[in-house]
PDB file of C-alpha atoms in Angstrom:
ATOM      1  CA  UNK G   1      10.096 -13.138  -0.208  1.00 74.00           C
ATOM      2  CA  UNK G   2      13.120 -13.506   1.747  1.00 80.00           C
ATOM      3  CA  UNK G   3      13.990 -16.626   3.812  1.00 89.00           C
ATOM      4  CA  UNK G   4      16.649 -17.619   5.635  1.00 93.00           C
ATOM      5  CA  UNK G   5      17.435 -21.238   6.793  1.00 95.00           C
ATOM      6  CA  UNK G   6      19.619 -22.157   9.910  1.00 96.00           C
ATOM      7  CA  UNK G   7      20.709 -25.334  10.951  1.00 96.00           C
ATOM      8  CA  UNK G   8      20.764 -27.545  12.803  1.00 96.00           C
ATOM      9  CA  UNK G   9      17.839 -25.976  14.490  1.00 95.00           C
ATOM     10  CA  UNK G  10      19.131 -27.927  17.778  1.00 95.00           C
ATOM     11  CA  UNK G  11      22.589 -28.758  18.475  1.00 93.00           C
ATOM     12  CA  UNK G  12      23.893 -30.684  21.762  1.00 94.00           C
ATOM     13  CA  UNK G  13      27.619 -31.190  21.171  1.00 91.00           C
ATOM     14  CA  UNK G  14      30.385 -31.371  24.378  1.00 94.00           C
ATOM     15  CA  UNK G  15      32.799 -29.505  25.506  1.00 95.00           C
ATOM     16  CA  UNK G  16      36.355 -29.264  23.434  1.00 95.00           C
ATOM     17  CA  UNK G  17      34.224 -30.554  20.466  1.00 95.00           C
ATOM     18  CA  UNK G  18      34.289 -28.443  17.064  1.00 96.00           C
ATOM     19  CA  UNK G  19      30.723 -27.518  15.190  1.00 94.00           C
ATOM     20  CA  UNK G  20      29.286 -25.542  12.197  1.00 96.00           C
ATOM     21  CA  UNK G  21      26.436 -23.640  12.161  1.00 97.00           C
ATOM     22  CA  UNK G  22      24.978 -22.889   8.879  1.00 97.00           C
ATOM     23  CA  UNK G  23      22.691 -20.136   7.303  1.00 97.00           C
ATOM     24  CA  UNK G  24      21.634 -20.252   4.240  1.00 95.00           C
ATOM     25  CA  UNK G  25      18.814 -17.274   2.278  1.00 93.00           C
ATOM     26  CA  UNK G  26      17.391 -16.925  -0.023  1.00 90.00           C
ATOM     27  CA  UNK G  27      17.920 -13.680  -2.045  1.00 84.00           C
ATOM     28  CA  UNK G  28      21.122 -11.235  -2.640  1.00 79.00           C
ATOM     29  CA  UNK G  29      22.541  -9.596   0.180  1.00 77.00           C
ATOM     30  CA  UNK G  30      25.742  -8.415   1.174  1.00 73.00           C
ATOM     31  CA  UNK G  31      25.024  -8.003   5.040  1.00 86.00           C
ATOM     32  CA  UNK G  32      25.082 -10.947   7.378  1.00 92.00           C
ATOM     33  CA  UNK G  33      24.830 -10.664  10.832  1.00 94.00           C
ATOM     34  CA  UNK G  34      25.331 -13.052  13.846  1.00 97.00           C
ATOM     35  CA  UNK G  35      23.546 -12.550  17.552  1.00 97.00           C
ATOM     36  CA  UNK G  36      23.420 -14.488  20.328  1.00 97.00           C
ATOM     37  CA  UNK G  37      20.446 -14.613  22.890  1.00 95.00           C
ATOM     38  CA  UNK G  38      20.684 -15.982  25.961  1.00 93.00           C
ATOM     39  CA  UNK G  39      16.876 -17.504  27.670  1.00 88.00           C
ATOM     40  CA  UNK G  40      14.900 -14.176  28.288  1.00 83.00           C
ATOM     41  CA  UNK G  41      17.460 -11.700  27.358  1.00 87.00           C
ATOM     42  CA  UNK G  42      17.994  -9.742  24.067  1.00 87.00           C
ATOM     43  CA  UNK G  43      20.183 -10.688  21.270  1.00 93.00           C
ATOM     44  CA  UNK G  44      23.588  -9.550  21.493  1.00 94.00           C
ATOM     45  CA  UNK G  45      25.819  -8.648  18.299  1.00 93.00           C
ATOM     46  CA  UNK G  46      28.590 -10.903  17.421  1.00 96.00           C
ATOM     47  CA  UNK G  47      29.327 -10.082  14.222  1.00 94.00           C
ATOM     48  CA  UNK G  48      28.609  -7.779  11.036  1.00 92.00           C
ATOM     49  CA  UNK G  49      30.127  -9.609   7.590  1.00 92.00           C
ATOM     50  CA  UNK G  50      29.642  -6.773   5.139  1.00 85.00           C
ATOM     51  CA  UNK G  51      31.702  -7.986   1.913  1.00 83.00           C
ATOM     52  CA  UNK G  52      31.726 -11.712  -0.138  1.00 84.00           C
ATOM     53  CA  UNK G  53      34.613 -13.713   1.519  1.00 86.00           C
ATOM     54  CA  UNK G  54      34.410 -11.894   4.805  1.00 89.00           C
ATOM     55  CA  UNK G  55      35.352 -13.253   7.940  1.00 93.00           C
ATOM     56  CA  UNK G  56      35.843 -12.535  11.283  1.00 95.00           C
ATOM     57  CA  UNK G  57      36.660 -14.273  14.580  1.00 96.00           C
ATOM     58  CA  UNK G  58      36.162 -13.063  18.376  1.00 95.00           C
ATOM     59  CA  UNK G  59      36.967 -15.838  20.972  1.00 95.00           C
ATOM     60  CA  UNK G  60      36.176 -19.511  20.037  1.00 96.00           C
ATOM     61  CA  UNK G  61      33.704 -18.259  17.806  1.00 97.00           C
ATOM     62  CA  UNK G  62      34.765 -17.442  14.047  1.00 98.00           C
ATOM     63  CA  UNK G  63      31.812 -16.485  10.937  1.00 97.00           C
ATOM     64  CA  UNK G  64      32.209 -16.383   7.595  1.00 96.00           C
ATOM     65  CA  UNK G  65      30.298 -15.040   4.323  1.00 94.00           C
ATOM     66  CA  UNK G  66      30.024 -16.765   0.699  1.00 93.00           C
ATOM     67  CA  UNK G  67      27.305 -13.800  -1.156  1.00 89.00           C
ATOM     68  CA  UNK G  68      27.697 -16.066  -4.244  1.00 90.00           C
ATOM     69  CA  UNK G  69      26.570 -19.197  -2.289  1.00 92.00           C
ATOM     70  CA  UNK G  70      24.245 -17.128  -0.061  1.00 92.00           C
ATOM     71  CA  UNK G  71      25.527 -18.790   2.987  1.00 94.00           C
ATOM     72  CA  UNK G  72      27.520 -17.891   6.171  1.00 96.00           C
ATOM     73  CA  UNK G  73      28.861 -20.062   8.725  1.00 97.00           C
ATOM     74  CA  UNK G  74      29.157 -19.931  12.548  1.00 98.00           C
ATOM     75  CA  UNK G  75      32.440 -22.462  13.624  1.00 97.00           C
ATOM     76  CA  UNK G  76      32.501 -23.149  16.865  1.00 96.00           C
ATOM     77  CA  UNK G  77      35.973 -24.509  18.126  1.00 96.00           C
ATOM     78  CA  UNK G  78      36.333 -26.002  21.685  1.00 93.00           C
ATOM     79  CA  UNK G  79      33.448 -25.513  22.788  1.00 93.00           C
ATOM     80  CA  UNK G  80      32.735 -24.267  26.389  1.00 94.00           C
ATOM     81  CA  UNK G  81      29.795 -24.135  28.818  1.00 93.00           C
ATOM     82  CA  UNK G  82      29.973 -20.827  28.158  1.00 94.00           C
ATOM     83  CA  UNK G  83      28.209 -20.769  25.016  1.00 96.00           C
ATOM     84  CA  UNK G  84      25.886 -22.578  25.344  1.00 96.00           C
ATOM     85  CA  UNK G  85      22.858 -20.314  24.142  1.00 96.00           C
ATOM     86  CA  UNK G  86      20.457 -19.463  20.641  1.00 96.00           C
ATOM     87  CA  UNK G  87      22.281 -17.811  18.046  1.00 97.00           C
ATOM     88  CA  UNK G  88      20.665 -16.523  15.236  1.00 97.00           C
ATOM     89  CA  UNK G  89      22.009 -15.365  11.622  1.00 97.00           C
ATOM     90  CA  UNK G  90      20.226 -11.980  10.188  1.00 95.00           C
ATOM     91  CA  UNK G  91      20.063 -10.993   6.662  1.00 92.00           C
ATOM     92  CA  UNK G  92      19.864  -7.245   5.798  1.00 85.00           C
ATOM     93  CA  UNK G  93      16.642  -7.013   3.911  1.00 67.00           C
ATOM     94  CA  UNK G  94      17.048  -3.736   2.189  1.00 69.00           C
ATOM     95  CA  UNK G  95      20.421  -2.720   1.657  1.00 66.00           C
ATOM     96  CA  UNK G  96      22.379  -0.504   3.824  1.00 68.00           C
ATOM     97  CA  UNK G  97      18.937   0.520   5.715  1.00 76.00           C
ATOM     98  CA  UNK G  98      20.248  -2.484   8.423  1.00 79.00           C
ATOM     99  CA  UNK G  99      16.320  -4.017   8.254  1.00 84.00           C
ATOM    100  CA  UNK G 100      16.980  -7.300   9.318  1.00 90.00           C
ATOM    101  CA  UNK G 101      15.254 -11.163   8.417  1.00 92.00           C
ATOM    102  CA  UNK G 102      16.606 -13.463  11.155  1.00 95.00           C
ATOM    103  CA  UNK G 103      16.548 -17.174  10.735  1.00 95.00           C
ATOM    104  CA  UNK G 104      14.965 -19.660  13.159  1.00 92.00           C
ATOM    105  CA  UNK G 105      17.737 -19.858  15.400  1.00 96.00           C
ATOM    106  CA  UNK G 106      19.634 -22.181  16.441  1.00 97.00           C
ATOM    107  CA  UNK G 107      19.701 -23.686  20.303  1.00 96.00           C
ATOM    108  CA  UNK G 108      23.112 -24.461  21.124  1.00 96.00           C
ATOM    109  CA  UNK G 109      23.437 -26.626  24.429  1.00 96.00           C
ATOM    110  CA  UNK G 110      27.403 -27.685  25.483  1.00 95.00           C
ATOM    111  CA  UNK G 111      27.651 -30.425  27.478  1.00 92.00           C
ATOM    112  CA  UNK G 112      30.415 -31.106  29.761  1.00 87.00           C
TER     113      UNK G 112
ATOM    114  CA  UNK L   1      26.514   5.305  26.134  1.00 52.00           C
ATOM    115  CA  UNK L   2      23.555   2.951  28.346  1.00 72.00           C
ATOM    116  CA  UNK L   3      22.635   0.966  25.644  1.00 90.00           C
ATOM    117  CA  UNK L   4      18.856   0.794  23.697  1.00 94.00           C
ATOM    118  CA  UNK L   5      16.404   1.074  26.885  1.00 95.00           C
ATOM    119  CA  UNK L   6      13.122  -0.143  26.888  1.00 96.00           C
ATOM    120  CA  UNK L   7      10.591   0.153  29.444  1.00 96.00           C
ATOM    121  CA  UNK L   8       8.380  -1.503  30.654  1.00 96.00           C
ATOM    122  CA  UNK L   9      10.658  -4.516  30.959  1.00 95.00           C
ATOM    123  CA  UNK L  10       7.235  -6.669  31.630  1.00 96.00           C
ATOM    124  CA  UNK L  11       3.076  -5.511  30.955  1.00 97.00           C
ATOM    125  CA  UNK L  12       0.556  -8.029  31.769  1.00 98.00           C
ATOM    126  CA  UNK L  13      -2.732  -6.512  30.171  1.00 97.00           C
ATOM    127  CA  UNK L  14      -6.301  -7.978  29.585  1.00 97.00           C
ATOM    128  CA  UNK L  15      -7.863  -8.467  25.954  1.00 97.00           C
ATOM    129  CA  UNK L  16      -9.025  -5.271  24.556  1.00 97.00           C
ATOM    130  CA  UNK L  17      -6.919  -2.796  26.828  1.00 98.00           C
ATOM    131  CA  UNK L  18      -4.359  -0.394  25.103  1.00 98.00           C
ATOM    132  CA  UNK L  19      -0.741  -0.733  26.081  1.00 98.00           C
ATOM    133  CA  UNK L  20       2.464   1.432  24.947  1.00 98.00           C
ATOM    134  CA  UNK L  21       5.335   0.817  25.441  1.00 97.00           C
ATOM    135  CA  UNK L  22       8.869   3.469  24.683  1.00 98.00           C
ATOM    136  CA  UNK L  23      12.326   2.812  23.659  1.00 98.00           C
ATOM    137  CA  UNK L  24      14.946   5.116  24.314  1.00 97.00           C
ATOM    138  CA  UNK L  25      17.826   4.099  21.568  1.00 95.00           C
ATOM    139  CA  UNK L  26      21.448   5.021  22.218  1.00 93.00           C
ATOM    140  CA  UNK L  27      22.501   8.479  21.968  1.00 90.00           C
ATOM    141  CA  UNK L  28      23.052   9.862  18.245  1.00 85.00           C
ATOM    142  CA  UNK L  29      21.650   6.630  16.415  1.00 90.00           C
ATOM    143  CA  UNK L  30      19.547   8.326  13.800  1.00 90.00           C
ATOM    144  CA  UNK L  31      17.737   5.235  13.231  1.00 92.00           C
ATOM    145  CA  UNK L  32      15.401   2.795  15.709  1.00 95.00           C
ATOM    146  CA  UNK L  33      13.862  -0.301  14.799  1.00 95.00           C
ATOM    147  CA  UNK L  34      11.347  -2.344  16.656  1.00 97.00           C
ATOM    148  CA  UNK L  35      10.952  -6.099  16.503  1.00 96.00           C
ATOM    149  CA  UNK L  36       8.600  -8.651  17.677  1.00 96.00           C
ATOM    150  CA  UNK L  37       9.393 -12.167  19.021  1.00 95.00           C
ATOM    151  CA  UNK L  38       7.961 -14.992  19.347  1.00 94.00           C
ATOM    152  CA  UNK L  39       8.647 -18.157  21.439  1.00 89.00           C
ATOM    153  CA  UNK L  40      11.254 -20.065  19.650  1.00 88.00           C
ATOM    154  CA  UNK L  41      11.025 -18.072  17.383  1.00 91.00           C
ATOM    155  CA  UNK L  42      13.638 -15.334  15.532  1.00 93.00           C
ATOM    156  CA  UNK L  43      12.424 -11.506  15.551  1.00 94.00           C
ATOM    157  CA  UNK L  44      10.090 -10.105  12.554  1.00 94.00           C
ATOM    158  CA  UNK L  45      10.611  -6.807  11.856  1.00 93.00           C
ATOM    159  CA  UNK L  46       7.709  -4.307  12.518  1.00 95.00           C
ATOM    160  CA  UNK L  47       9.076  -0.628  11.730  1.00 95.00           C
ATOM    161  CA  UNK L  48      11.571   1.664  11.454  1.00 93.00           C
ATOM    162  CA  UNK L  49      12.745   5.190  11.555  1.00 94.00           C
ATOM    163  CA  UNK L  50      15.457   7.565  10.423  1.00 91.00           C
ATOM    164  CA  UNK L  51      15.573  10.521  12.824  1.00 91.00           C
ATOM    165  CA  UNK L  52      11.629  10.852  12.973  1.00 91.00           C
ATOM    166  CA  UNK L  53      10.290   9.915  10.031  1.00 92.00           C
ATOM    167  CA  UNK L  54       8.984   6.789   9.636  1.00 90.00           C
ATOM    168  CA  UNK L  55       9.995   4.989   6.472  1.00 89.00           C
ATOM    169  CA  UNK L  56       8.374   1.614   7.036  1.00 88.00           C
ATOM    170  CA  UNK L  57       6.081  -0.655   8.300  1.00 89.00           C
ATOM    171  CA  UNK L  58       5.937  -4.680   7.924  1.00 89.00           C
ATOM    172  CA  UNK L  59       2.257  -6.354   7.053  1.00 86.00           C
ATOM    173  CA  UNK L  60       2.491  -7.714  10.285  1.00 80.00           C
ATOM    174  CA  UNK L  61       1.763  -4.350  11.765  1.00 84.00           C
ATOM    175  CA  UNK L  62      -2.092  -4.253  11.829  1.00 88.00           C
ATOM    176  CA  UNK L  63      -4.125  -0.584  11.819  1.00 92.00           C
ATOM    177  CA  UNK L  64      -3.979  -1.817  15.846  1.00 96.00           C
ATOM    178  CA  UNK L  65      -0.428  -0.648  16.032  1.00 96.00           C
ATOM    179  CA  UNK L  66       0.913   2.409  15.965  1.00 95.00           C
ATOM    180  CA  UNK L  67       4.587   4.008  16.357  1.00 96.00           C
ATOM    181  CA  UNK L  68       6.048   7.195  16.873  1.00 95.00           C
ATOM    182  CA  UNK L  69       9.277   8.844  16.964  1.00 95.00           C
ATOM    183  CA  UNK L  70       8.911  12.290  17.615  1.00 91.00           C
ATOM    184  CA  UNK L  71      12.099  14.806  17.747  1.00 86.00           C
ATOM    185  CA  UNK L  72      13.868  11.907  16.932  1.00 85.00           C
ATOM    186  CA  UNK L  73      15.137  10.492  19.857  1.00 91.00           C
ATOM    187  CA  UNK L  74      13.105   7.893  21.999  1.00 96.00           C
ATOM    188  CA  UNK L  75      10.230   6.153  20.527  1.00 97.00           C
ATOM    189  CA  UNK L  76       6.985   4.645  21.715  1.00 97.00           C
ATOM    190  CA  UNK L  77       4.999   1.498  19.981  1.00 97.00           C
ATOM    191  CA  UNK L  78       0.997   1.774  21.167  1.00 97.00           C
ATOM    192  CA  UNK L  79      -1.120  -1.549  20.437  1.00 97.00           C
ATOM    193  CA  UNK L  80      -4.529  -0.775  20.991  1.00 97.00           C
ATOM    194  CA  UNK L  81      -7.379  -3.506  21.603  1.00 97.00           C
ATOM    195  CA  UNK L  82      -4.759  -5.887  22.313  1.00 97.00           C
ATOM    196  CA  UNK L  83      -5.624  -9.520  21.305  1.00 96.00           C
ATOM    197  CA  UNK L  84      -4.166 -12.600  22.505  1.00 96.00           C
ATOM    198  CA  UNK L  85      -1.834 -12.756  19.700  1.00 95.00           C
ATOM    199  CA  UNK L  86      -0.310 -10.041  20.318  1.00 96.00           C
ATOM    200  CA  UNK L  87       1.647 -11.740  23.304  1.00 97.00           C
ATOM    201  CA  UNK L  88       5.004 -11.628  22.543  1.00 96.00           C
ATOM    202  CA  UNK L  89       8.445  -9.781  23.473  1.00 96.00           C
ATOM    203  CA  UNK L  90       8.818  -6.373  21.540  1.00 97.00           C
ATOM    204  CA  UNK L  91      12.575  -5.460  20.906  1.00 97.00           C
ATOM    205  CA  UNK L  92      13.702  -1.998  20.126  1.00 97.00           C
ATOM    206  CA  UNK L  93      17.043  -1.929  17.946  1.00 96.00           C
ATOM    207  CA  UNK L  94      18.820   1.644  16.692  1.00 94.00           C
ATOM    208  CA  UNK L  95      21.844   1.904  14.710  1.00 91.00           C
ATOM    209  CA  UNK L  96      23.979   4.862  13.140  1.00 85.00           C
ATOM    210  CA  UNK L  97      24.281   5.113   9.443  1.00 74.00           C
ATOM    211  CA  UNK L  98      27.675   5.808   8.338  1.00 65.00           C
ATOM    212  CA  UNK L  99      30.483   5.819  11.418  1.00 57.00           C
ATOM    213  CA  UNK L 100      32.728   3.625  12.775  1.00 56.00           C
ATOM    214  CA  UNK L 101      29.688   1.298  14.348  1.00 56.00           C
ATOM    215  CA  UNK L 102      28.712   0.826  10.215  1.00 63.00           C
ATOM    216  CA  UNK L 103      26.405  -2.130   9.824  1.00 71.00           C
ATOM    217  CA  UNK L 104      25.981  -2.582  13.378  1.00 84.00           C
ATOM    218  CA  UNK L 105      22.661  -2.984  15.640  1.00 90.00           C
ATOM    219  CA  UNK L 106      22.234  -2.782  18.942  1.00 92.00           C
ATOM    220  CA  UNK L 107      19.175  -4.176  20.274  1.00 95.00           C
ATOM    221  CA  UNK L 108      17.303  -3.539  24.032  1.00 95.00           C
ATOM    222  CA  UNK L 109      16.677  -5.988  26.589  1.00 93.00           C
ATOM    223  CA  UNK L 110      12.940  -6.071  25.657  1.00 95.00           C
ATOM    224  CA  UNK L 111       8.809  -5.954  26.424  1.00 96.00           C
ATOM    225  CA  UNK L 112       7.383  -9.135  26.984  1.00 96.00           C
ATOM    226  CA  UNK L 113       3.746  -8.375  26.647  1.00 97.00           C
ATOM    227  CA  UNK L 114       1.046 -10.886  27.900  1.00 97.00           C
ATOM    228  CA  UNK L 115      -2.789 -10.422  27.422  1.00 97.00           C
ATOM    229  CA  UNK L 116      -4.539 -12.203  29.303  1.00 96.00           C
TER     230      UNK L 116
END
């Protein structure tokens, strides 16, 4: 069965600081995927990783994907108010057919 | 392009009443997905479709539940006898295989369901 592992679960840090989020599964995949959700909304796409080594970067916000270590990272770089929210990491359970295992989340709070 | 709709955005229902609720996915995503959420908690996949077939369904999805997709374009998730448990927010997802949006999925803004 396929798990995936966030953490930290919670994570107060203020603004300007730098932070990793990390996900770590349990079984092969090639497809990581990054949302945010903000309290009672729906989760919003930040990013698609689709290869080993892949990484992208929109904003403060930059993920990367290790396949071989079956972990991605979400780096967080000056921090703002802004983004303060839950992100979660999503791991492509059947390949290509996008069927997604999310982690636990985690609850970002930025203080200022 | 909207976005994946869902409707009703909220349905308060007593134990034992059936509830439905519909997604309508963006235009020309052959496939739909639907999701269920708990409080601090990350979604668990339910179903999904390509176009309207069905190819799918989690363990979580009790005989209670049923989805459709018919002609391939909106869909509609029916829980029938609903049980306290079943309280939760429903998300509807759809992506397009192949295309410049590869990979990607685009979720709605939700169903919270309570039973009461």
């Amino acid at each position: 069965e396929l798990k995936v592992e966030q953490n930290p679960l919670f994570l107060s840090m203020q603004e300007g600081k730098n932070y990793t989020i990390y996900c770590n599964y349990s079984t092969t995949s090639d497809r990581l995927y990054w949302y945010r959700q903000d309290p009672g909304k729906s989760l919003e796409s930040l990013f698609v990783l689709l290869s080993n080594g892949a990484v992208k970067q929109e904003g403060r916000l930059m993920a990367s994907l290790d396949t071989k270590a079956r972990l991605s990272t979400l780096h967080i770089t000056a921090a703002v108010h802004d983004l303060s929210a839950t992100y979660f990491c999503a791991v492509d359970l059947d390949f290509g057919n996008e069927k997604l295992t999310f982690g636990t989340g985690t609850r970002l709070t930025i203080i200022p | 392009d909207t976005g994946v709709s869902q409707n009703p955005r909220h349905k308060i229902t007593k134990r034992g009443q059936n509830v439905t609720f519909r997604c309508d996915p963006i235009s020309e995503h052959n496939r739909l997905y639907w999701y269920r959420q708990t409080l601090g908690q990350g979604p668990e996949f339910l179903t999904y479709f390509q176009n309207e077939a069905q190819l799918e369904k989690s363990r979580l999805l009790s005989d209670r539940f049923s989805a459709e997709r018919p002609k391939g374009s909106f869909s509609t998730l029916e829980i029938q006898r609903t049980e306290q448990g079943d309280s939760a927010m429903y998300l509807c997802a759809s992506s397009r295989r192949g295309g410049l949006s590869r990979g990607k999925v685009f979720f709605g803004s939700g169903t919270q369901l309570s039973v009461l």
